[in-house]
Coordinates of C-alpha atoms in Angstrom, one line a residue:
M384 CA -26.7 5.5 -6.0
S385 CA -29.7 4.1 -4.0
A386 CA -29.7 5.3 0.1
F387 CA -31.7 2.0 0.8
S388 CA -29.7 -1.0 -1.3
N389 CA -26.2 -1.7 -2.4
P390 CA -26.1 -1.5 -5.7
K391 CA -27.3 -4.3 -7.9
W392 CA -23.8 -4.9 -9.6
L393 CA -22.4 -5.6 -6.7
D394 CA -24.5 -8.8 -6.8
K395 CA -22.1 -10.2 -9.2
Y396 CA -19.4 -10.6 -6.7
T397 CA -21.2 -11.8 -3.4
F398 CA -20.1 -15.7 -3.8
N399 CA -20.7 -16.4 0.0
Y400 CA -18.1 -19.3 -0.1
K401 CA -17.1 -19.9 3.7
S402 CA -14.2 -22.4 2.1
V403 CA -11.6 -22.9 -0.5
D404 CA -12.9 -26.2 -0.6
E405 CA -16.3 -24.6 -1.8
V406 CA -14.7 -22.4 -4.9
P407 CA -15.2 -24.5 -8.0
Q408 CA -12.6 -24.7 -10.8
T409 CA -15.1 -23.3 -13.1
L410 CA -14.8 -20.1 -11.2
Y411 CA -11.1 -19.6 -11.6
D412 CA -11.2 -20.9 -15.0
E413 CA -14.1 -17.9 -15.9
I414 CA -11.6 -15.1 -14.1
N415 CA -8.7 -16.4 -15.5
A416 CA -10.1 -15.9 -19.1
K417 CA -10.8 -12.4 -18.1
L418 CA -7.1 -11.4 -16.8
D419 CA -5.4 -13.3 -19.8
K420 CA -7.2 -10.0 -21.4
L421 CA -6.2 -7.3 -19.4
N422 CA -2.6 -8.7 -18.3
S423 CA 0.3 -7.1 -20.0
D424 CA 3.7 -7.9 -20.0
I425 CA 4.8 -4.4 -20.0
P426 CA 2.0 -2.5 -17.8
E427 CA 1.5 1.1 -17.6
V428 CA -0.5 1.1 -14.4
S429 CA 0.7 -1.4 -11.4
I430 CA -2.2 -2.8 -9.5
T431 CA -0.4 -3.8 -5.9
I432 CA -2.5 -5.5 -3.3
A433 CA -1.7 -6.2 0.1
A434 CA -3.0 -9.6 1.5
W435 CA -3.0 -11.2 5.0
N436 CA -5.0 -13.6 5.9
E437 CA -8.0 -13.1 2.8
E438 CA -8.4 -16.9 1.6
V439 CA -12.2 -17.0 -0.4
N440 CA -12.5 -12.9 0.3
M441 CA -10.0 -12.4 -2.0
L442 CA -12.7 -13.7 -5.0
P443 CA -15.1 -10.5 -5.3
T444 CA -11.5 -8.8 -5.1
I445 CA -10.1 -9.8 -8.6
S446 CA -13.2 -10.9 -10.1
S447 CA -14.3 -7.3 -10.2
L448 CA -11.0 -6.2 -11.3
A449 CA -10.7 -8.7 -14.1
D450 CA -13.9 -7.1 -15.3
S451 CA -12.2 -3.6 -15.8
T452 CA -12.8 -1.9 -18.6
T453 CA -9.4 -0.1 -19.2
K454 CA -7.8 1.0 -22.3
L455 CA -4.3 0.1 -20.4
P456 CA -1.5 -2.1 -20.1
I457 CA -2.4 -3.0 -16.9
E458 CA -0.7 -5.7 -14.3
I459 CA -1.7 -7.3 -10.9
V460 CA 0.6 -7.8 -7.8
V461 CA -0.5 -9.2 -5.3
V462 CA 1.9 -9.5 -1.8
N463 CA 0.7 -12.5 1.0
N464 CA 1.9 -10.7 3.6
N465 CA 2.7 -13.9 6.6
S466 CA -0.8 -15.7 5.6
T467 CA -1.5 -19.1 7.8
D468 CA -4.6 -19.9 6.2
R469 CA -4.5 -20.6 2.5
T470 CA -4.5 -17.3 1.0
Q471 CA -1.4 -18.6 -1.3
E472 CA -3.3 -21.4 -2.3
V473 CA -5.5 -18.9 -3.6
L474 CA -3.7 -16.3 -5.4
D475 CA -1.9 -19.8 -6.9
K476 CA -5.0 -19.8 -8.7
F477 CA -5.0 -17.1 -10.5
H478 CA -3.5 -15.5 -14.0
I479 CA -1.1 -12.9 -11.8
H480 CA 2.1 -12.1 -10.1
S481 CA 2.4 -12.9 -6.4
F482 CA 5.1 -12.8 -3.4
Q483 CA 6.1 -13.1 -0.4
Q484 CA 6.6 -10.9 2.5
P485 CA 8.4 -11.9 5.3
I486 CA 7.9 -8.7 7.4
Q487 CA 4.5 -8.3 8.2
G488 CA 2.6 -5.2 8.5
C489 CA 0.8 -2.8 5.3
G490 CA 3.6 -0.9 4.7
P491 CA 6.2 -3.5 4.2
A492 CA 3.5 -5.1 1.7
R493 CA 2.9 -2.5 -0.1
Q494 CA 6.6 -1.7 -0.1
L495 CA 7.1 -4.9 -1.4
G496 CA 4.8 -4.4 -4.2
L497 CA 5.9 -1.1 -5.4
E498 CA 9.4 -2.8 -6.1
Q499 CA 8.6 -5.4 -7.9
A500 CA 5.8 -3.9 -10.2
K501 CA 6.3 -2.9 -13.4
G502 CA 4.0 -0.3 -14.1
K503 CA 4.8 3.6 -14.7
Y504 CA 2.0 4.6 -12.1
I505 CA 0.5 2.0 -9.5
L506 CA -3.4 1.8 -7.8
T507 CA -3.2 0.1 -4.8
A508 CA -6.4 -2.2 -4.2
D509 CA -7.2 -3.9 -1.0
A510 CA -7.8 -7.9 -0.7
D511 CA -11.6 -7.4 0.7
C512 CA -12.6 -5.1 -1.5
I513 CA -14.7 -4.9 -4.9
Y514 CA -14.1 -2.4 -8.1
P515 CA -16.7 -1.1 -10.5
E516 CA -15.5 -1.8 -14.0
G517 CA -14.0 1.8 -14.8
W518 CA -11.6 2.0 -12.0
I519 CA -8.7 1.9 -12.7
D520 CA -9.1 4.5 -15.1
G521 CA -11.0 7.0 -13.0
L522 CA -8.4 6.9 -11.4
I523 CA -4.7 7.3 -13.5
D524 CA -6.8 10.0 -16.0
T525 CA -7.5 12.1 -12.4
L526 CA -3.2 10.5 -11.7
K527 CA -1.9 12.4 -15.5
E528 CA -3.3 15.1 -14.3
P529 CA -0.2 18.3 -14.7
G530 CA 0.9 19.0 -10.7
V531 CA -0.7 15.6 -9.6
V532 CA 1.6 13.0 -7.7
C533 CA -1.6 11.3 -5.8
V534 CA -4.8 10.4 -6.2
Y535 CA -7.7 8.6 -3.8
G536 CA -11.2 7.7 -4.2
R537 CA -13.4 7.4 -2.5
Y538 CA -15.3 4.5 -0.5
S539 CA -18.5 2.6 0.8
F540 CA -19.8 0.2 2.6
I541 CA -21.6 -3.0 1.7
A542 CA -24.9 -2.8 3.7
N543 CA -25.9 -6.4 5.1
E544 CA -28.6 -6.9 7.8
K545 CA -27.0 -5.6 10.4
N546 CA -26.6 -2.7 9.0
P547 CA -29.4 -1.6 6.6
R548 CA -27.9 0.9 3.3
W549 CA -29.9 4.0 4.8
K550 CA -28.1 4.4 7.6
L551 CA -24.2 3.3 6.0
A552 CA -25.1 6.1 3.4
I553 CA -25.7 9.0 6.6
Y554 CA -22.3 7.8 8.1
E555 CA -21.0 8.1 4.1
K556 CA -21.8 11.4 4.0
M557 CA -20.6 12.6 7.4
K558 CA -17.3 10.4 6.7
D559 CA -16.9 12.8 2.8
V560 CA -17.6 16.2 4.6
I561 CA -14.8 15.5 6.9
A562 CA -12.4 14.6 4.3
E563 CA -13.1 17.7 1.9
V564 CA -11.7 19.5 5.2
R565 CA -9.0 17.9 6.2
H566 CA -8.3 17.6 2.1
Q567 CA -7.4 21.8 2.4
K568 CA -4.3 21.4 4.6
R569 CA -4.0 17.7 4.9
P570 CA -4.6 14.9 1.8
Y571 CA -2.3 13.0 3.2
L572 CA -5.1 11.7 5.8
N573 CA -7.5 10.7 3.4
T574 CA -5.7 8.7 1.4
L575 CA -6.3 5.2 1.9
G576 CA -4.4 1.7 0.3
M577 CA -7.9 0.9 -0.5
T578 CA -8.4 3.2 -3.2
M579 CA -5.3 5.1 -4.4
G580 CA -2.5 5.9 -6.8
F581 CA 0.6 6.9 -7.2
I582 CA 3.9 7.2 -9.3
R583 CA 6.1 4.6 -9.5
E584 CA 8.7 6.1 -9.5
Q585 CA 8.1 9.1 -7.2
A586 CA 6.6 6.5 -4.9
L587 CA 10.6 4.7 -5.0
K588 CA 12.9 7.9 -4.0
V589 CA 10.0 8.0 -0.5
G590 CA 8.9 4.1 0.1
Y591 CA 7.0 3.3 2.6
V592 CA 7.2 2.9 6.2
M593 CA 8.9 -0.9 7.0
K594 CA 7.3 -1.8 10.0
H595 CA 3.6 -2.7 11.3
V596 CA 2.6 0.5 12.2
R597 CA -0.9 2.3 11.1
G598 CA -1.5 5.1 8.4
E599 CA 1.5 3.6 6.4
D600 CA -0.8 5.1 2.8
G601 CA -1.0 8.5 4.5
R602 CA 2.6 8.6 5.3
L603 CA 3.7 7.3 1.7
T604 CA 1.7 10.4 0.8
F605 CA 2.9 12.7 3.3
D606 CA 6.7 12.4 1.1
L607 CA 5.0 12.3 -2.2
M608 CA 3.7 15.5 -1.3
Q609 CA 6.9 17.1 -1.8
F610 CA 7.0 16.3 -6.0
G611 CA 3.1 17.9 -6.1
K612 CA -0.3 18.0 -4.8
V613 CA -3.1 15.2 -4.1
K614 CA -6.1 14.7 -5.6
Q615 CA -9.7 13.3 -5.0
V616 CA -11.4 11.6 -7.9
K617 CA -14.7 12.2 -6.3
D618 CA -17.2 10.4 -9.2
A619 CA -19.8 8.4 -7.9
K620 CA -19.2 5.7 -9.4
Y621 CA -15.8 4.7 -9.2
T622 CA -16.5 4.5 -5.8
T623 CA -14.5 1.4 -3.8
W624 CA -16.9 -1.3 -1.7
T625 CA -15.9 -3.0 1.1
G626 CA -17.1 -4.9 3.9
T627 CA -18.4 -3.8 7.2
R628 CA -15.4 -5.3 9.6
T629 CA -14.2 -1.8 11.1
I630 CA -17.8 -1.1 11.9
D631 CA -17.8 -4.3 13.4
Q632 CA -15.3 -4.3 15.6
D633 CA -16.3 -1.4 17.3
G634 CA -19.4 -3.1 18.0
S635 CA -22.5 -0.8 16.8
L636 CA -23.0 1.6 13.5
F637 CA -24.0 3.6 16.5
K638 CA -20.6 3.5 18.4
A639 CA -18.3 3.6 15.5
V640 CA -19.9 6.7 14.5
S641 CA -19.5 8.4 17.7
N642 CA -15.7 7.5 18.6
R643 CA -15.0 8.6 15.4
V644 CA -16.9 12.2 15.8
V645 CA -15.8 12.1 18.8
G646 CA -12.5 12.2 17.9
E647 CA -12.3 14.5 14.3
L648 CA -14.2 17.4 16.5
K649 CA -10.9 16.6 19.0
K650 CA -8.3 17.2 16.1
I651 CA -10.8 19.7 13.7
T652 CA -8.7 22.5 14.3
E653 CA -5.8 20.9 13.3
Y654 CA -6.8 20.4 10.1
F655 CA -6.5 24.0 9.0
K656 CA -3.2 24.4 8.7
P657 CA 0.0 22.2 7.4
H658 CA 0.9 19.6 9.3
A659 CA 4.7 20.9 10.7
P660 CA 7.5 19.0 8.4
H661 CA 8.6 15.6 10.3
D662 CA 10.4 12.4 9.6
T663 CA 7.2 9.6 8.5
K664 CA 9.3 6.8 9.3
S665 CA 10.3 7.2 12.6
S666 CA 7.6 9.4 14.2
D667 CA 4.1 8.4 16.3
N668 CA 1.8 10.7 14.2

């Protein structure tokens, strides 16, 4: 991975459509032809995606997943979580399964996806990310290891004019170091819905938080740890790529780094001891 430029393979998924009306039917047809080869009525793996007002943002996500090179039968399940834009219109054009979740929040949306999925294994993805072709097998191979109940991968940011790749790479390196520390006693803090996987049967037993709250993915992982261990997939070729929306919300990369570093340093001593048992469905932490 270059520290100065985005990977070239990402260019294929840079569509730059501003409106659903700009997307040609030929693009849907091309993606659907690939999906038809991947889709199975008896999937071993279900990729579940929660979507809220993503419209054209989903094109790179679905397109990259359609290019997956996997030995496993799969399905893609997208849950529309009360979108007020044309997200459902886009979903209806793809050869995937989509459902409506009227309860607002990632937790309720992911829970519905979990319930509707048919696969033994669940991979969660986000509607605004790009996935490398080996992502499915990379995570599932690790999830199938003895004693593993949950896996998560790494993610990187797609550079742009405001945020050059070399600066993002430094930020990501700092993020990975902190993740290594947290993983020792509190690995659930590293699991993010954009790139994680677990066993459906076990996840149904613990479930997601059914309210609009941050950290629904980590809460699920915390509860899954009663069944086994959490493992990180570190191989860079399975890295998920996403935009800089979360960084931009802080105003600048410098401010985003400052806010996160200060926040992590305040909690650093906590990471060296396991979290006490608690009710993840009602707690504030």
